[in-house]
Coordinates of C-alpha atoms and ligand atoms in Angstrom, one line a residue:
X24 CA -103.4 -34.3 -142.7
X25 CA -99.8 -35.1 -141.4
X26 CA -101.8 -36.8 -138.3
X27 CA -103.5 -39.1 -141.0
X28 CA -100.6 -40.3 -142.7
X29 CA -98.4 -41.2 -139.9
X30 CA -100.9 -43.0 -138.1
X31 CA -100.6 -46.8 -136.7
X32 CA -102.5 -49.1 -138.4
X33 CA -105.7 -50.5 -137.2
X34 CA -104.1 -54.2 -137.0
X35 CA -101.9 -52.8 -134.2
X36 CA -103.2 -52.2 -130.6
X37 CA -103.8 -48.4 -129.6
X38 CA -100.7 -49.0 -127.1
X39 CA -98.2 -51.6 -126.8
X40 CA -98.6 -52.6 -123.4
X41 CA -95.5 -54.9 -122.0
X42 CA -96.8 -55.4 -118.8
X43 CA -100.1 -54.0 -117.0
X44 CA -99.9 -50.8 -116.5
X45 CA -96.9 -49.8 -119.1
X46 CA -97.3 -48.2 -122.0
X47 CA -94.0 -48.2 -123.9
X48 CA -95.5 -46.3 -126.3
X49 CA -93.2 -48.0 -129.2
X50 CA -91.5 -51.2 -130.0
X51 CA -88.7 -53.0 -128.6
X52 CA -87.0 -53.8 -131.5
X53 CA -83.6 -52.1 -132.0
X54 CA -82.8 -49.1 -134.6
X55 CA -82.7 -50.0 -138.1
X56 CA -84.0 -53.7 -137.7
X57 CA -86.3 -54.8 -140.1
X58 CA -89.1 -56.4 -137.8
X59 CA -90.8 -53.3 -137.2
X60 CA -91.1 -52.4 -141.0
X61 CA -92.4 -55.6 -141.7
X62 CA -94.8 -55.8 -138.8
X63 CA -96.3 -52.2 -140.3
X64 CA -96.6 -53.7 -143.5
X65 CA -98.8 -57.2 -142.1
X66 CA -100.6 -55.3 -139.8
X67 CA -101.7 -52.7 -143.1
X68 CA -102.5 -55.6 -145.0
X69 CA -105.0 -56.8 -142.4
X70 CA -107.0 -54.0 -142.0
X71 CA -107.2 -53.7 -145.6
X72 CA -107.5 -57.1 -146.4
X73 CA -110.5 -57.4 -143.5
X74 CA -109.4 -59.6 -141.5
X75 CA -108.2 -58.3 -138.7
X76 CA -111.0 -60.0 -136.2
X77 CA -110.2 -63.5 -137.4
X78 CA -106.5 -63.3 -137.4
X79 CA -104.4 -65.5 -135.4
X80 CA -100.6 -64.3 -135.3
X81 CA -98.4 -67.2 -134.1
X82 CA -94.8 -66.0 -132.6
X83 CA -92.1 -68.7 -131.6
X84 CA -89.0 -67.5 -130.0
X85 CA -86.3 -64.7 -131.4
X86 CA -86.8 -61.2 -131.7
X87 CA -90.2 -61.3 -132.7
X88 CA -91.3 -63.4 -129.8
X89 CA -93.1 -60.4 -128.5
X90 CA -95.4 -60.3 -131.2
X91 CA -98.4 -60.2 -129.4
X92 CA -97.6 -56.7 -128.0
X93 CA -98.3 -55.2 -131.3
X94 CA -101.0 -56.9 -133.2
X95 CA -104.7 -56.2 -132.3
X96 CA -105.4 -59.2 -133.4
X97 CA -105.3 -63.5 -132.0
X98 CA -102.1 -63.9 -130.5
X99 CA -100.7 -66.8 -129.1
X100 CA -96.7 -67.6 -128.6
X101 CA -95.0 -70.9 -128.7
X102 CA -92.2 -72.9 -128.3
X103 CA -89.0 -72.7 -130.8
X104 CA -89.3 -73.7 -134.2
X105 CA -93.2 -75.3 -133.3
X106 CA -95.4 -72.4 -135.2
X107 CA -95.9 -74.2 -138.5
X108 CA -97.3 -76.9 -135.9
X109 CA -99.2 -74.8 -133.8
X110 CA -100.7 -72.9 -136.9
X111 CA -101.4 -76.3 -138.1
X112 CA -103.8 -76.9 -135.4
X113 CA -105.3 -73.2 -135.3
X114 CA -106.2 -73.4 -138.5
X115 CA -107.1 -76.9 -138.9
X116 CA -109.9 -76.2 -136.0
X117 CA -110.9 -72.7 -136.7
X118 CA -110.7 -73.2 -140.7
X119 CA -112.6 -69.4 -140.6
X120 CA -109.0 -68.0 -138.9
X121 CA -106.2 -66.4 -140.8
X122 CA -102.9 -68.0 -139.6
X123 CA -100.3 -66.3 -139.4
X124 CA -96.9 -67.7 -138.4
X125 CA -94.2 -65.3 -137.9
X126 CA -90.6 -66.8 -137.9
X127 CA -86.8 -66.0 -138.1
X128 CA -84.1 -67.8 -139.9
X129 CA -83.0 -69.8 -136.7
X130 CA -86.4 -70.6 -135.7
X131 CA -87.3 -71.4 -138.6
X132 CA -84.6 -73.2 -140.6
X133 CA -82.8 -74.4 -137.4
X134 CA -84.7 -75.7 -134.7
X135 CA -87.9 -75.4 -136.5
X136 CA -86.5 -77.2 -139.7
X137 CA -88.5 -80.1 -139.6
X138 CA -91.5 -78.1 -138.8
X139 CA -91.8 -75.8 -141.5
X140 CA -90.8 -78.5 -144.3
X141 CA -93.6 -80.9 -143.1
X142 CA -96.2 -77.9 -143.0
X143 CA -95.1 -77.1 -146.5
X144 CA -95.0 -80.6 -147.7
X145 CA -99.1 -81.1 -146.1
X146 CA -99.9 -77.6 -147.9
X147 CA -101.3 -76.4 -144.8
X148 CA -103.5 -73.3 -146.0
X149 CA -101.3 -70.8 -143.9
X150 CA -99.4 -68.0 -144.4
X151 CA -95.9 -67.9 -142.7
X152 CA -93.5 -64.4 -142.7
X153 CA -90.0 -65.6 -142.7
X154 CA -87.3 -62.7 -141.4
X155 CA -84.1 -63.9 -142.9
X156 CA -81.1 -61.5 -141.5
X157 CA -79.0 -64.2 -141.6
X158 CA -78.2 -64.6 -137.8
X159 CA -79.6 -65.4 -134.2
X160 CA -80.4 -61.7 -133.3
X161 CA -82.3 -62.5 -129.8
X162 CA -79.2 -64.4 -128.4
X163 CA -76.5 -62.1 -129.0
X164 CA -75.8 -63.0 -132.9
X165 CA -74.8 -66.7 -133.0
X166 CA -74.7 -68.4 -136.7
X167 CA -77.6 -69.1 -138.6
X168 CA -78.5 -71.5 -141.2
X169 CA -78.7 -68.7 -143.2
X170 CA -75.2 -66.6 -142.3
X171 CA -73.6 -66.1 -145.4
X172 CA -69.9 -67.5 -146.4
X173 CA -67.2 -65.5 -144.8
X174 CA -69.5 -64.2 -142.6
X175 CA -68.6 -63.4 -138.4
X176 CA -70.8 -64.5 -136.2
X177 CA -70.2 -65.4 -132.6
X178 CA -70.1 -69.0 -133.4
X179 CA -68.0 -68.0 -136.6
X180 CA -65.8 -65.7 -135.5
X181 CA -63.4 -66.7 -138.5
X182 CA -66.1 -66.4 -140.6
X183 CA -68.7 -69.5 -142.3
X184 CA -66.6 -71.6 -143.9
X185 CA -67.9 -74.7 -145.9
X186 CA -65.9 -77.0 -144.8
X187 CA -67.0 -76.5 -141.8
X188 CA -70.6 -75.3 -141.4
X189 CA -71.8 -75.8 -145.2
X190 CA -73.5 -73.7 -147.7
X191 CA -76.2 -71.1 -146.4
X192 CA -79.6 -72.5 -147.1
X193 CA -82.3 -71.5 -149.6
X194 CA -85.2 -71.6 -147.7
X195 CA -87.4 -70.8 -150.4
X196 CA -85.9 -72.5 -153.1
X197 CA -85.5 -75.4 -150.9
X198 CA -89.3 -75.6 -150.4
X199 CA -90.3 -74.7 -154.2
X200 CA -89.0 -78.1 -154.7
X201 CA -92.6 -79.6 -152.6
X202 CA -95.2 -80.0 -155.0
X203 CA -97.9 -78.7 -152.2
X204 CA -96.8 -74.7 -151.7
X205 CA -98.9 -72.1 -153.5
X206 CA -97.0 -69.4 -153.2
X207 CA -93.2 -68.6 -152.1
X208 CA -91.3 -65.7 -153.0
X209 CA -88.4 -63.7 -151.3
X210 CA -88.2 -60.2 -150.9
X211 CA -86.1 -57.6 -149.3
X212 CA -86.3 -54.7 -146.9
X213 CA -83.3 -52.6 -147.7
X214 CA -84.4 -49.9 -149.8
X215 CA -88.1 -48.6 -150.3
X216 CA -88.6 -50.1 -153.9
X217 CA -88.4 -53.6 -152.3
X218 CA -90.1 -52.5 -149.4
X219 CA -92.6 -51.9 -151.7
X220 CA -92.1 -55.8 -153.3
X221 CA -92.8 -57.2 -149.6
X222 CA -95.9 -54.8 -149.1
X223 CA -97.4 -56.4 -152.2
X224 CA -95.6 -60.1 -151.4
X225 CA -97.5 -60.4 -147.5
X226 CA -101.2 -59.3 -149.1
X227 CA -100.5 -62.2 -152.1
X228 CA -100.0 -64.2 -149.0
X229 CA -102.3 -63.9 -147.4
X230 CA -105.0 -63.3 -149.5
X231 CA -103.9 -66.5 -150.6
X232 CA -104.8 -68.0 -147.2
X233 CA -108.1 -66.3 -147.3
X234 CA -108.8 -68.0 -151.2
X235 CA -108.1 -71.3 -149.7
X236 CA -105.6 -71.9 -152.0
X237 CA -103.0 -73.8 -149.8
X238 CA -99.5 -72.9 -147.8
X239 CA -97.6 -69.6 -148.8
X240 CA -94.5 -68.2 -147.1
X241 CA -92.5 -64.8 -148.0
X242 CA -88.5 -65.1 -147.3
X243 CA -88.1 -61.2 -146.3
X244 CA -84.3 -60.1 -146.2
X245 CA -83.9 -57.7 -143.4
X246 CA -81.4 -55.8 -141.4
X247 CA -80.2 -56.5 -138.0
X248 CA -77.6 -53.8 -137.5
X249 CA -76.8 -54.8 -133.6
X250 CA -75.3 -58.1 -134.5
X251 CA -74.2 -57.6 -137.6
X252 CA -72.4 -54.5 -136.0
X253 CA -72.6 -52.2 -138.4
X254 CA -74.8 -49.1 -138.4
X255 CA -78.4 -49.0 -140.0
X256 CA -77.5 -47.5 -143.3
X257 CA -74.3 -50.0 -143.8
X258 CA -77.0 -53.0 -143.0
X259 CA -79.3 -52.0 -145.9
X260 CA -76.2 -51.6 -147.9
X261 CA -74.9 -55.1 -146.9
X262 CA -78.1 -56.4 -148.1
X263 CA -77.8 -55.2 -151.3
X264 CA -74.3 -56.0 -151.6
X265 CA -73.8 -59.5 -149.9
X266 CA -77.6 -61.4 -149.2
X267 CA -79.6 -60.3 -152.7
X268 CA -76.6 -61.8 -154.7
X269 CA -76.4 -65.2 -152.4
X270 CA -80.1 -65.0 -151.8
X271 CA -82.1 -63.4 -155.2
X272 CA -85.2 -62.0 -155.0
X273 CA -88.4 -62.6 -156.7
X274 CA -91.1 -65.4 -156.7
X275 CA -90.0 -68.7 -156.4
X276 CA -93.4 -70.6 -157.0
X277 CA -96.6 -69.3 -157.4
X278 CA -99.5 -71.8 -158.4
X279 CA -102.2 -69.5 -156.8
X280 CA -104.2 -69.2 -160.6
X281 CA -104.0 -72.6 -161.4
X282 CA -106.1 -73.6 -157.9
X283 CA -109.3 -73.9 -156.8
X284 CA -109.7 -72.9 -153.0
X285 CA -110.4 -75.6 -150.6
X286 CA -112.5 -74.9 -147.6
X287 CA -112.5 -77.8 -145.8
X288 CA -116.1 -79.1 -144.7
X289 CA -117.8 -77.6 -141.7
X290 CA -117.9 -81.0 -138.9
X291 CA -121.0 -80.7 -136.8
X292 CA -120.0 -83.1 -133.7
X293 CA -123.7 -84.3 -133.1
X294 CA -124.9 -85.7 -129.5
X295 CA -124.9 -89.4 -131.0
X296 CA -120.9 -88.9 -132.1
X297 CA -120.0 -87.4 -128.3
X298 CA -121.5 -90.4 -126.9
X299 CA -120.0 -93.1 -129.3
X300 CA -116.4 -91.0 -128.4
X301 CA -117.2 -91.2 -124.9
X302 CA -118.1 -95.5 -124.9
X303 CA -121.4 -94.0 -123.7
X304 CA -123.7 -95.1 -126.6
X305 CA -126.4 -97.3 -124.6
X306 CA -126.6 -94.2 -122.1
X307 CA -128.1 -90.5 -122.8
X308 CA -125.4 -87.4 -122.5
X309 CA -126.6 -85.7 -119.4
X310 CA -128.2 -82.3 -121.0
X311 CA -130.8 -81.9 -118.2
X312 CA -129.0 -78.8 -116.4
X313 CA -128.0 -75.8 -118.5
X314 CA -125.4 -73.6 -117.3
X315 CA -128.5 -71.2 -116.4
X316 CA -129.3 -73.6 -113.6
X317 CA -126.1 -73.2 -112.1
X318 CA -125.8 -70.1 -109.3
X319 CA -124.6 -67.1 -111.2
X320 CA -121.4 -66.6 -109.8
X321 CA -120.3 -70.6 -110.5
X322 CA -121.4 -70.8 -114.1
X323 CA -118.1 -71.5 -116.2
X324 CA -116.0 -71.6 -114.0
X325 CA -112.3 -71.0 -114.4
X326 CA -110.5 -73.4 -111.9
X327 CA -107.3 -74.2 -110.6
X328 CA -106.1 -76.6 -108.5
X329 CA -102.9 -76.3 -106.5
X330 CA -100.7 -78.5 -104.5
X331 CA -97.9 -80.8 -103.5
X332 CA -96.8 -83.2 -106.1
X333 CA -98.5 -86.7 -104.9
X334 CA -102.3 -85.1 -103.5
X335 CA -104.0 -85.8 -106.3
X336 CA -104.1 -82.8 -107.9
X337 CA -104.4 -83.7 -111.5
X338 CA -106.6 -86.2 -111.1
X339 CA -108.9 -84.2 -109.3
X340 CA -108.9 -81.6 -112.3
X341 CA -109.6 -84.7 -114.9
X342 CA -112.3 -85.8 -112.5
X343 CA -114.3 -82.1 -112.7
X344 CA -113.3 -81.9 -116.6
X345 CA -114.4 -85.9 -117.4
X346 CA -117.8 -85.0 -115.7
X347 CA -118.2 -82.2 -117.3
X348 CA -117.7 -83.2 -121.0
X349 CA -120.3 -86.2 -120.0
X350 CA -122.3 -82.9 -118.8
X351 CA -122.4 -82.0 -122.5
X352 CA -120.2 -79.1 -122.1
X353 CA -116.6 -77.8 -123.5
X354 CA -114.0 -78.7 -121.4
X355 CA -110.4 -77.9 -121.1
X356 CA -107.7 -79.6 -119.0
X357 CA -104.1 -78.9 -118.5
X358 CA -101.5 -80.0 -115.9
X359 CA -98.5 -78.1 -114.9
X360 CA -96.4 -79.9 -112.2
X361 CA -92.6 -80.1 -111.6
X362 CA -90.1 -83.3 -112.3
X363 CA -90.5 -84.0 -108.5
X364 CA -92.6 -87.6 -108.2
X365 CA -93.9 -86.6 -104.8
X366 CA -93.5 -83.7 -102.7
X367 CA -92.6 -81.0 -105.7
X368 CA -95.8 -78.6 -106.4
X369 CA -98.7 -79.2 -108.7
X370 CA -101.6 -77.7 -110.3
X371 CA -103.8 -78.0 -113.2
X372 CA -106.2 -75.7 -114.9
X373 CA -110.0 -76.9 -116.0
X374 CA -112.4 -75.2 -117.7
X375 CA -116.2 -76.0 -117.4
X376 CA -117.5 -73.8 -120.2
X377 CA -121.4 -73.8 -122.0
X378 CA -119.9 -71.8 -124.8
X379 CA -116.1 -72.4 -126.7
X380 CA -113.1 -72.2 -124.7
X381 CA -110.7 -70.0 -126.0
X382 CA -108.0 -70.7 -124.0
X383 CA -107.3 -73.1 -121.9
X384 CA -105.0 -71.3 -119.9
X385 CA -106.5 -70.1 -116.1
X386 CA -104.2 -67.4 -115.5
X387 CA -106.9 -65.6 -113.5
X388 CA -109.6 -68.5 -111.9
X389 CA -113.0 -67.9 -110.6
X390 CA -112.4 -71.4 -108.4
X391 CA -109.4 -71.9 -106.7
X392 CA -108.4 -75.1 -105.0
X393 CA -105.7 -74.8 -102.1
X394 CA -104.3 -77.9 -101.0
X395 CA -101.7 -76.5 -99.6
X396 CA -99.9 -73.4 -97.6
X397 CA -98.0 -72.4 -100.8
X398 CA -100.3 -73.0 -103.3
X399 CA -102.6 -70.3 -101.2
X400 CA -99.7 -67.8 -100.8
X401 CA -99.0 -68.4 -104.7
X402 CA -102.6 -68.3 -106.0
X403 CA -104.8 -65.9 -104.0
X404 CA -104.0 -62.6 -105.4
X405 CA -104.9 -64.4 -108.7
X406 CA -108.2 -65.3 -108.1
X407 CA -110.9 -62.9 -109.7
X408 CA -112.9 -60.8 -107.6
X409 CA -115.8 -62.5 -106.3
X410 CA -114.2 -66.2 -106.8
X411 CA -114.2 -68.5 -104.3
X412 CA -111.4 -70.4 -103.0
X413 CA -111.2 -74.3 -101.6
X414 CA -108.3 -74.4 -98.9
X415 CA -107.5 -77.3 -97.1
X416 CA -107.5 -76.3 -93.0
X417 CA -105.3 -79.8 -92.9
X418 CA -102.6 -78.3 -94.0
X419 CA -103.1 -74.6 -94.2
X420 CA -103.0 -72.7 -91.3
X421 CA -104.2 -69.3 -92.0
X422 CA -107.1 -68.0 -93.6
X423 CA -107.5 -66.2 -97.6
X424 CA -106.5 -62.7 -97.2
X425 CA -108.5 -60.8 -99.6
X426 CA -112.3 -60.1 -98.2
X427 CA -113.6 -59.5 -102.2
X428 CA -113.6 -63.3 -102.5
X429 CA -115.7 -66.7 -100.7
X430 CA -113.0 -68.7 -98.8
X431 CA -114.2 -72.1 -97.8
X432 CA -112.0 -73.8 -95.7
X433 CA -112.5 -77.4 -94.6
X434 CA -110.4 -80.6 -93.9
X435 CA -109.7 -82.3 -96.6
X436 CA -106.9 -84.1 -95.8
X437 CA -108.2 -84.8 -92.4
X438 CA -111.8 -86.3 -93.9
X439 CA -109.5 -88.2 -96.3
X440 CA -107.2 -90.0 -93.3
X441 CA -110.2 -90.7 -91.3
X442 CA -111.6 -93.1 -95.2
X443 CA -107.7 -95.0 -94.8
X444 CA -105.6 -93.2 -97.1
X445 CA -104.8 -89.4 -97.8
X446 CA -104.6 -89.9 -101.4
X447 CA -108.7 -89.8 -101.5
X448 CA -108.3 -86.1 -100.1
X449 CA -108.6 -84.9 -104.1
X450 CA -112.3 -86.7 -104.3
X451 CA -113.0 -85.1 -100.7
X452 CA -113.0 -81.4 -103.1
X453 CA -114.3 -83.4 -106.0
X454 CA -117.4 -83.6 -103.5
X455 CA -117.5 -79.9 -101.7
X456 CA -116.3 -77.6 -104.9
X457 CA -119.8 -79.9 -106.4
X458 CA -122.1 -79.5 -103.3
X459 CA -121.3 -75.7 -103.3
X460 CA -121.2 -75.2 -107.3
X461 CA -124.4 -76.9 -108.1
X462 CA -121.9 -77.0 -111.4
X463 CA -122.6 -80.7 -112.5
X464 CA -125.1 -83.3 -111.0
X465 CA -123.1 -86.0 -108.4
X466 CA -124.2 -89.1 -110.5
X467 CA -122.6 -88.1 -113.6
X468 CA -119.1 -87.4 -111.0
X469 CA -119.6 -90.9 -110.0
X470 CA -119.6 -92.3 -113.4
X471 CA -117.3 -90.5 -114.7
X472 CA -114.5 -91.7 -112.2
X473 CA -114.9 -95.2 -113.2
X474 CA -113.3 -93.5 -116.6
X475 CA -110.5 -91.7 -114.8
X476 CA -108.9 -94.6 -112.2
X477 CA -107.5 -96.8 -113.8
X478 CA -107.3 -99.1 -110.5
X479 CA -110.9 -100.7 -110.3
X480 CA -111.0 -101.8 -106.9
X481 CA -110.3 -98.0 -105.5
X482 CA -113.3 -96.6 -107.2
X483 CA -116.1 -97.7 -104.4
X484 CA -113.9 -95.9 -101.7
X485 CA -113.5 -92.1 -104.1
X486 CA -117.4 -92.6 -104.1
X487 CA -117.8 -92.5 -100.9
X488 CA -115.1 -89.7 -100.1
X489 CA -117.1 -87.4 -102.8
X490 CA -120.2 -88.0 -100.4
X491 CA -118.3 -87.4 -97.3
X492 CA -116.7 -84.2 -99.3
X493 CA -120.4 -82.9 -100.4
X494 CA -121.4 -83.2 -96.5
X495 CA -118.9 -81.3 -95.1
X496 CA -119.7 -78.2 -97.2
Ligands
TPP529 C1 -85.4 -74.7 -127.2 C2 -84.7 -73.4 -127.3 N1 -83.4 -73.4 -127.8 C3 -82.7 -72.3 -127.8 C4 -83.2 -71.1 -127.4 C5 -82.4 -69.9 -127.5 N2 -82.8 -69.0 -128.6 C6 -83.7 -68.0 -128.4 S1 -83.9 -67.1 -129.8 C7 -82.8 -68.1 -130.7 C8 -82.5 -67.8 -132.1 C9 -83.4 -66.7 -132.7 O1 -82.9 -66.4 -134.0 P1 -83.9 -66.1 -135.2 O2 -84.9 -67.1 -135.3 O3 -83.0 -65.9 -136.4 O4 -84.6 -64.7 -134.8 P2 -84.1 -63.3 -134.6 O5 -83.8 -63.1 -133.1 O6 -82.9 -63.1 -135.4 O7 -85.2 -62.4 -135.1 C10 -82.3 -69.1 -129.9 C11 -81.3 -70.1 -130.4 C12 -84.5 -71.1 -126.9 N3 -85.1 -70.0 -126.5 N4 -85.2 -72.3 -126.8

């Protein structure tokens, strides 16, 4: 029976796993911070709510950027302040999803200001979790929007002062001034009466979401003993004392009754509206290969392609991904390169995919290109067992280590030089990763280039490297 009662929650993973192959076993949070109690309390309201398989949790940075070691559910973690932005987009394409954006009082009502009042002011229908303890806990306790009068921080060692930093701001209140919000109310985690507030505050919040019923947010006060340095039991006291007087608790707005939910309307993208996007409306959408016709071990592929800054590398991803949206298939491209004009390192990751991409992150490819010596030495452990990897015997002078994998090494830079200019090298792969593949017919490639270079008079010459780069394989 005692097993039963203390058990996690089913919208928490079995084990929270920080890197592969370590189970901490619990969190990271320190003792007596809030996060963790709050966390228990979403992650019960999931399961019971149902929704745990179409949840996304969205964590920007502070304590809780680490999020998506707990939740068994979507995760994804962004950049400071953006998760009202990011949520935004989540839901907005997967209107099915729950969004969940989980923020503290910097992110939030510092850096991420701007973000949450225009999400609020839209009425995006999703549900945000805002941890107010009144300080920047991740970064060693620096002054918050938040940090109450008088109060020390690192940045207020004297204490806030008015005159100086200005009053402590309301997010709530602030917000139940937009006439968009359904639901805002603040809550507290000090002692288990209001603990019991918050349980019943994040299901009206969500269930909110689920009703359609627009944007709700919970304001949960919550301890952070280590840089408020105090101990555990004087935090929930100080809570009480100091942050429920300043900050009262209770609903704010709640217009959830008077609304009828809004499920936006399913858009079915038909092949006419592809082509009209794609200038392509006198011409048919190439549907005559499905991914079935493609050799087993190519079919949606996972690529990246690696090398120095200036050899094409991001074209030659937005070549493969061009092609194969004209295909008729779901495509994802994204570069990653450093400041460097020329010379720095490159790559970009494209997905060729018959089904939704989830992700367009390639963390782990199926095809690697190797354009150069240190993309190879950075990216061959990476690639999945029974991938195949594109080096470029130009410039690389050793062969893929790992024998679980099809290394196909040819000249591209070599082939390139020999057509007047190294730069076509990137069309030289275009041609061997589509000879080998079989992934997307060559006349589609060829069109598509005319969409990706911009300058008109080079596009005869990449035409031709493609065919000198499919003979070679
Ligand atoms: C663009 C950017 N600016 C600043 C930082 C440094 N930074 C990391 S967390 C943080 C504040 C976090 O405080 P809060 O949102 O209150 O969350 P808590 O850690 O208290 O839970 C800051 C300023 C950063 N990571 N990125």
């Amino acid at each position: 029976m005692a097993k039963d009662i203390l058990r996690k929650p089913g919208g928490f993973m079995d084990t929270f796993v920080y890197k592969p192959g370590q189970d901490k076993g619990n969190t990271h949070y320190c003792p007596g911070c809030g996060h963790g109690i709050l966390h228990k309390l979403i992650a019960e309201a999931l399961v019971d709510l149902g929704v745990v398989d179409r949840t996304i949790m969205v964590s920007p940075v502070g304590c809780s950027v680490f999020v998506y070691y707990y939740f068994a559910t979507g995760n994804i973690q962004v950049a400071h302040g953006r998760a009202p932005a990011v949520a935004t987009g989540l839901k907005r394409s997967n209107p099915d999803s729950i969004v969940i954006s989980y923020q503290g009082d910097g992110d939030l009502a510092a850096i991420g200001g701007n973000n949450i009042l225009h999400a609020a002011n839209r009425g995006e229908n999703i549900t945000v979790f805002f941890v107010n303890n009144a300080i920047y806990g991740m970064t060693g306790g620096q002054m918050a929007p938040t940090t109450l009068l008088g109060q020390k921080t690192m940045t207020s060692p004297y204490g806030r002062k008015i005159e100086n930093e200005g009053y402590p701001m309301k997010v709530v209140e602030l917000l139940s001034t937009l006439s968009a919000p359904a639901y805002l109310e603040r809550t507290s985690l000090d002692d288990s009466k209001n603990i019991a507030k918050t349980r019943k505050a994040v299901r009206k919040a969500i269930q909110c979401q689920i009703d359609g019923k627009g944007f709700s947010l919970v304001e949960v006060l919550s301890m952070c003993p280590s840089q408020w340095k105090t101990t555990p039991v004087e935090s929930k006291k100080w809570i009480k004392e100091r942050m429920i007087p300043y900050y009262p608790l209770g609903v704010k707005k709640d217009v959830i009754e008077e609304r009828a939910g809004y499920f936006p309307p399913k858009i079915d993208i038909d092949d006419e509206s592809i082509k009209e996007m794609l200038g392509l409306k006198k011409e048919k959408l190439f549907r005559d290969r499905a991914m079935s016709d493609v050799p087993e071990k190519y079919r949606n592929p996972q690529i990246k392609i690696a090398g120095f800054g200036g050899q094409g590398v991001l074209l030659l991803g937005q070549t493969l991904a061009e092609a194969g949206m004209r295909h008729g298939w779901n495509v994802s491209w994204i570069p990653s390169y450093g400041p460097e004009m020329r010379g720095g390192t490159a790559n970009c990751q494209v997905n060729i995919s018959e089904g939704p991409i989830g992700s367009p992150v390639v963390d782990f490819p199926t095809i690697l290109v190797a354009l150069n010596k240190p993309s190879l030495d950075k990216f061959e452990e990476t690639v999945q067992p029974g991938g195949v990897v594109f080096y470029n015997t130009s410039m690389i002078d050793r062969k893929p280590k790992r024998n679980d994998i099809e290394a196909i090494g040819l000249p591209f830079s070599d082939i390139a030089d020999e057509l007047g200019s190294l730069k076509f090298a990137n069309m030289v792969v275009v041609g061997a990763v589509l000879e080998k593949t079989k992934l997307i017919d060559m006349d589609i490639v060829k069109d598509a280039l005319k969409e990706v270079i911009h300058n008109k008079k080079f596009v005869e010459t990449n035409i031709v490297a493609i065919d000198r780069g499919a003979k070679a394989v």
